[in-house]
PDB file of C-alpha atoms in Angstrom:
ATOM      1  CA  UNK T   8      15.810  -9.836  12.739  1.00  0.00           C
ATOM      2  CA  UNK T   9      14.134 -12.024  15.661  1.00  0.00           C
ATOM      3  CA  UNK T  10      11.359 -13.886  13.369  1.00  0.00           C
ATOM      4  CA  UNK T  11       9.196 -14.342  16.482  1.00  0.00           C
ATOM      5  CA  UNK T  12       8.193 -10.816  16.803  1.00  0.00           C
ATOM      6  CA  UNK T  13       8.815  -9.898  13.149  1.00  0.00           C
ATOM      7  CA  UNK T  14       5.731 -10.060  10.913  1.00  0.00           C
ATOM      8  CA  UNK T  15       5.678 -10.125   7.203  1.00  0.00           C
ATOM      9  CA  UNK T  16       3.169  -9.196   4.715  1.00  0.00           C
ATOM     10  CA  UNK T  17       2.466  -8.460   1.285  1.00  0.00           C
ATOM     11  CA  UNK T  18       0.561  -5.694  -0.080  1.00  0.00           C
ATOM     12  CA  UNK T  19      -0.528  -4.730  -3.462  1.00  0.00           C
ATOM     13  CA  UNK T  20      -1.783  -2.126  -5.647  1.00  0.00           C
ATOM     14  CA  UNK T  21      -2.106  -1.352  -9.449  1.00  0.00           C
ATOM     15  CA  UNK T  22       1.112  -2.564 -10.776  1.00  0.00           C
ATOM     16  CA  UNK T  23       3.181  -2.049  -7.554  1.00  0.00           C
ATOM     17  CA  UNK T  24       4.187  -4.917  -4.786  1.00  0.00           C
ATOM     18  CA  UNK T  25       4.671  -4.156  -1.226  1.00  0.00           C
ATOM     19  CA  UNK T  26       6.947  -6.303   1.001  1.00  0.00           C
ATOM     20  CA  UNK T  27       6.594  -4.879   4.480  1.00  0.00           C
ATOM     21  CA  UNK T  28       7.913  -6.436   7.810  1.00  0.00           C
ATOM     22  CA  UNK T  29       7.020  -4.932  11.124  1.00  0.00           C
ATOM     23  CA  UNK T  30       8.658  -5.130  14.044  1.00  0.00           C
ATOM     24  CA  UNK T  31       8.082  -3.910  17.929  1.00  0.00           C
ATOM     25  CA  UNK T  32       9.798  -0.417  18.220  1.00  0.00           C
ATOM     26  CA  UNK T  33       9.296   3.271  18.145  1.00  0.00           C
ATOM     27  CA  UNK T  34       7.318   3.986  14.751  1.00  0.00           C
ATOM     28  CA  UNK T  35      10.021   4.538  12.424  1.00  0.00           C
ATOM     29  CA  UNK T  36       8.951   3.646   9.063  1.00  0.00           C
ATOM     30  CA  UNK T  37      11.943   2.402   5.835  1.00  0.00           C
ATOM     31  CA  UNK T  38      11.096   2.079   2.382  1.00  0.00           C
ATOM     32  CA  UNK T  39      13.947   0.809   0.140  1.00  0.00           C
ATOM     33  CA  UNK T  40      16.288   1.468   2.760  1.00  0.00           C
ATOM     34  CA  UNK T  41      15.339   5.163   3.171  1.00  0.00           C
ATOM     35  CA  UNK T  42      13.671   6.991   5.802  1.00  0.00           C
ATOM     36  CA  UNK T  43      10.212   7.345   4.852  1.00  0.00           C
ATOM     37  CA  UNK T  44      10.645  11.289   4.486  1.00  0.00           C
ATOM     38  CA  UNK T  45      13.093  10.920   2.239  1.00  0.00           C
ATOM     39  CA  UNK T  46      11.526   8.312   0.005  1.00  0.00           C
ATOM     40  CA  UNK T  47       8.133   9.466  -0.142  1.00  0.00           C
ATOM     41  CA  UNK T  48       8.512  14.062  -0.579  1.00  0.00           C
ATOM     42  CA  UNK T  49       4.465  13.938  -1.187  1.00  0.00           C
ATOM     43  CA  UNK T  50       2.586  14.853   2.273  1.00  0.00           C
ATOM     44  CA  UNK T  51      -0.253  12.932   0.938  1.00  0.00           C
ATOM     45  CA  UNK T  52       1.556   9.232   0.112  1.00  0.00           C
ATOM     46  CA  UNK T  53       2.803   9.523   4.182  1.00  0.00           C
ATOM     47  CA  UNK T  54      -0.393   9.733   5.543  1.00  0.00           C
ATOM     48  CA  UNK T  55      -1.793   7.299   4.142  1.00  0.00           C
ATOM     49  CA  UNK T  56       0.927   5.191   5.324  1.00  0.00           C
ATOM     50  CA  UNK T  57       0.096   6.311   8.766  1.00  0.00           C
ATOM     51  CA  UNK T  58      -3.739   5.480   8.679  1.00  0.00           C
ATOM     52  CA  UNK T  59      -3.622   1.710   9.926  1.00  0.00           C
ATOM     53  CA  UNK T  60      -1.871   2.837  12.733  1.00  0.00           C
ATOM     54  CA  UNK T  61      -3.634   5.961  13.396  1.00  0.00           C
ATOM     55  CA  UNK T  62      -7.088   3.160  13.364  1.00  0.00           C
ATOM     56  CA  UNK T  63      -5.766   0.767  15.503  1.00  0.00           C
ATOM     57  CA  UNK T  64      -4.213   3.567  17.998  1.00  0.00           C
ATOM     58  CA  UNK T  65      -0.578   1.686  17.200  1.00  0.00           C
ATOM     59  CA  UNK T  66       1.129   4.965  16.130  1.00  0.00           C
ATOM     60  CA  UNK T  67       4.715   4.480  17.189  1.00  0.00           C
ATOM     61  CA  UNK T  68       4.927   1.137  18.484  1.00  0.00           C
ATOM     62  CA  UNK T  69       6.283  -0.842  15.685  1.00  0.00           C
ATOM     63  CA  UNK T  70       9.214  -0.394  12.767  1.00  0.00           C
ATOM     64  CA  UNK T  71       8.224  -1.046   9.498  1.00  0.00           C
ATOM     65  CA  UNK T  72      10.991  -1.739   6.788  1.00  0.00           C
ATOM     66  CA  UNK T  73       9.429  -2.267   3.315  1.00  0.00           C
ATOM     67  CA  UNK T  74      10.673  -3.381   0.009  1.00  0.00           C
ATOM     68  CA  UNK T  75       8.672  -1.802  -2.549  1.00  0.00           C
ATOM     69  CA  UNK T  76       8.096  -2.171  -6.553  1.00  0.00           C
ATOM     70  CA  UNK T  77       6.395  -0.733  -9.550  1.00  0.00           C
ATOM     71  CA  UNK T  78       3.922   1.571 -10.041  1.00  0.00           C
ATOM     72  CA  UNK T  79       4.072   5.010  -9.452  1.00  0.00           C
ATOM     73  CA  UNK T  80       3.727   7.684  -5.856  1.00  0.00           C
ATOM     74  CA  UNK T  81       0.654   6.818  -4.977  1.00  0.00           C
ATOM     75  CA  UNK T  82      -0.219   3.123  -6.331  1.00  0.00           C
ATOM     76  CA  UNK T  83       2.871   2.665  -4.195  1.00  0.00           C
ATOM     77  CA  UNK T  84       1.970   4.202  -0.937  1.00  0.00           C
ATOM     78  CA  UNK T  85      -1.525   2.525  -1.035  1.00  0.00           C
ATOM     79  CA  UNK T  86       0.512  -1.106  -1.871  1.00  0.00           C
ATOM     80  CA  UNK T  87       2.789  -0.100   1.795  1.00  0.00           C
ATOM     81  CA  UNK T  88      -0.798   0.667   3.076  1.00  0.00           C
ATOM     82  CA  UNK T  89      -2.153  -2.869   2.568  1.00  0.00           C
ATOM     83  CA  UNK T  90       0.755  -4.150   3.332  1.00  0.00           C
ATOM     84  CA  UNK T  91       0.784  -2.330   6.913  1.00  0.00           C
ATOM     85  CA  UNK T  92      -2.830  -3.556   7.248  1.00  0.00           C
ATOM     86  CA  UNK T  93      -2.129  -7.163   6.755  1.00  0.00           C
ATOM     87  CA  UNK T  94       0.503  -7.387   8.901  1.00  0.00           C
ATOM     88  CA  UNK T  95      -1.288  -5.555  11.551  1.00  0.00           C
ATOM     89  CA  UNK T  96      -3.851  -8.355  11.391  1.00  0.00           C
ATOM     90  CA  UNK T  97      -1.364 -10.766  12.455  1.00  0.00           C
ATOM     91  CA  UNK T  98      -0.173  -9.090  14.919  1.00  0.00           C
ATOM     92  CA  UNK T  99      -3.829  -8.750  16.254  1.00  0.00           C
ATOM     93  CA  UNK T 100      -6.476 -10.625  14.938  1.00  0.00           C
ATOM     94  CA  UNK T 101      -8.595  -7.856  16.734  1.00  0.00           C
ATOM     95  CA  UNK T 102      -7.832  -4.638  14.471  1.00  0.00           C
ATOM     96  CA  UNK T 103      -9.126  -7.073  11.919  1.00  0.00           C
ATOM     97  CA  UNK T 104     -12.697  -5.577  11.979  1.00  0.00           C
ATOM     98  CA  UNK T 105     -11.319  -1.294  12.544  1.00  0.00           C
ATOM     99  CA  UNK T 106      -9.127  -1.772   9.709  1.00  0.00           C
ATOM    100  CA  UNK T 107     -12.238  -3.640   7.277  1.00  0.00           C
ATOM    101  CA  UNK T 108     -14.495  -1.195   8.421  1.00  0.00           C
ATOM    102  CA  UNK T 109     -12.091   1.589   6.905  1.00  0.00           C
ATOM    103  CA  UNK T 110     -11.694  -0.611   3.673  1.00  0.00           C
ATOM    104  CA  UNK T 111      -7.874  -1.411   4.078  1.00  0.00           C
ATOM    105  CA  UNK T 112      -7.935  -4.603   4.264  1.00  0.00           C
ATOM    106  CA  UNK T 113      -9.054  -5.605   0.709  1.00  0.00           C
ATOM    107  CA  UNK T 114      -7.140  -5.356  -2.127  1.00  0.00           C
ATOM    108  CA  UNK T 115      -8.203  -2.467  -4.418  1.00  0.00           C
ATOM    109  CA  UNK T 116      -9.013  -3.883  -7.348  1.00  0.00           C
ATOM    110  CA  UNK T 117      -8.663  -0.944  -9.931  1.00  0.00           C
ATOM    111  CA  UNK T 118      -6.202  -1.416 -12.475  1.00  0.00           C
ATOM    112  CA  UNK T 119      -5.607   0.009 -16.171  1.00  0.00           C
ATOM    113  CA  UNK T 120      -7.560  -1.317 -19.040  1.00  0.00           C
ATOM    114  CA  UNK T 121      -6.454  -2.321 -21.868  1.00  0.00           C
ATOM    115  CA  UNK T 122      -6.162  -0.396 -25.316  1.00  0.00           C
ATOM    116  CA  UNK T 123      -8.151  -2.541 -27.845  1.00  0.00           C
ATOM    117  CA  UNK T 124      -7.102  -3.087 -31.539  1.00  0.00           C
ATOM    118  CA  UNK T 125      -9.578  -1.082 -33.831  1.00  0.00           C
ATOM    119  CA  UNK T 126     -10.004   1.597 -31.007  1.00  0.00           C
ATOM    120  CA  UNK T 127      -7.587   4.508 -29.920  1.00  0.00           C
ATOM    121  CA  UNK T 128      -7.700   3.657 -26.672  1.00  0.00           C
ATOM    122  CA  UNK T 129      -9.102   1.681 -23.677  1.00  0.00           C
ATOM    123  CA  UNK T 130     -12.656   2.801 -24.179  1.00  0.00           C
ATOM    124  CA  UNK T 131     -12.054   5.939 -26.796  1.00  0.00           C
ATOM    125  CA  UNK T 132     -12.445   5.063 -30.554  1.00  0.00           C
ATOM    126  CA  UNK T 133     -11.065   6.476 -33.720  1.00  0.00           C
ATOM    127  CA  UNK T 134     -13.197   9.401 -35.348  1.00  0.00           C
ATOM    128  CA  UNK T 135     -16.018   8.425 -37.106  1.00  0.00           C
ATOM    129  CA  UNK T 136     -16.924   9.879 -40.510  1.00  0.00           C
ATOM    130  CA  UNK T 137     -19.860   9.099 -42.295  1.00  0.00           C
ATOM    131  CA  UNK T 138     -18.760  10.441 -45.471  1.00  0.00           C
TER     132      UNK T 138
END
């Protein structure tokens, strides 16, 4: 890979950790060294991966290749979508505001929280009996 026009960036969310690279060329997307069709069968998971470039009206002018883990479907496809986002923004400082405007370029926050000791769950708690 030429580094000059190769940019990298990471992008996260939940438990899973996107490393995407893109490169000039004609829109074909990689994820763990499959074709993005074959990776991802959920119609939903691709279009979100095609959203950044659908904003910044980039469809089909750069590869992507991305090295993806954790999570699950979509925690995964959102991670590639930050990580498209951010690299986008180094491309062009410029799609910058589009892509904020959308919310893509922060980091979701959301994650699972924790089961507590005494409780059943994260938030649910045993049954209570008062006699």
């Amino acid at each position: 890979m030429d580094n000059q026009n190769t940019f990298y960036a990471t992008g996260k969310r939940k438990s899973a950790i996107a490393k995407t690279w893109l490169t000039p060329g004609n829109g074909q997307i990689t994820v763990n060294k499959k074709p993005l069709d074959e990776y991802f069968r959920v119609e939903t998971a691709k279009m979100l991966l095609a959203q950044p470039f659908a904003i910044t009206n980039t469809s089909g002018e750069y590869d992507v290749k991305v090295k993806v883990l954790g999570g699950g479907v979509t925690g995964q496809a959102n991670a590639i979508r930050h990580g498209i986002t951010k690299a986008l923004i180094l491309v062009n400082p410029d799609y910058r505001g589009p892509l904020k405007k959308a919310g893509f370029v922060k980091r979701d926050p959301r994650v699972k929280e924790r089961k507590k000791y005494g409780q059943k769950g994260a938030r649910a708690r045993f049954q209570f009996s008062k006699r």
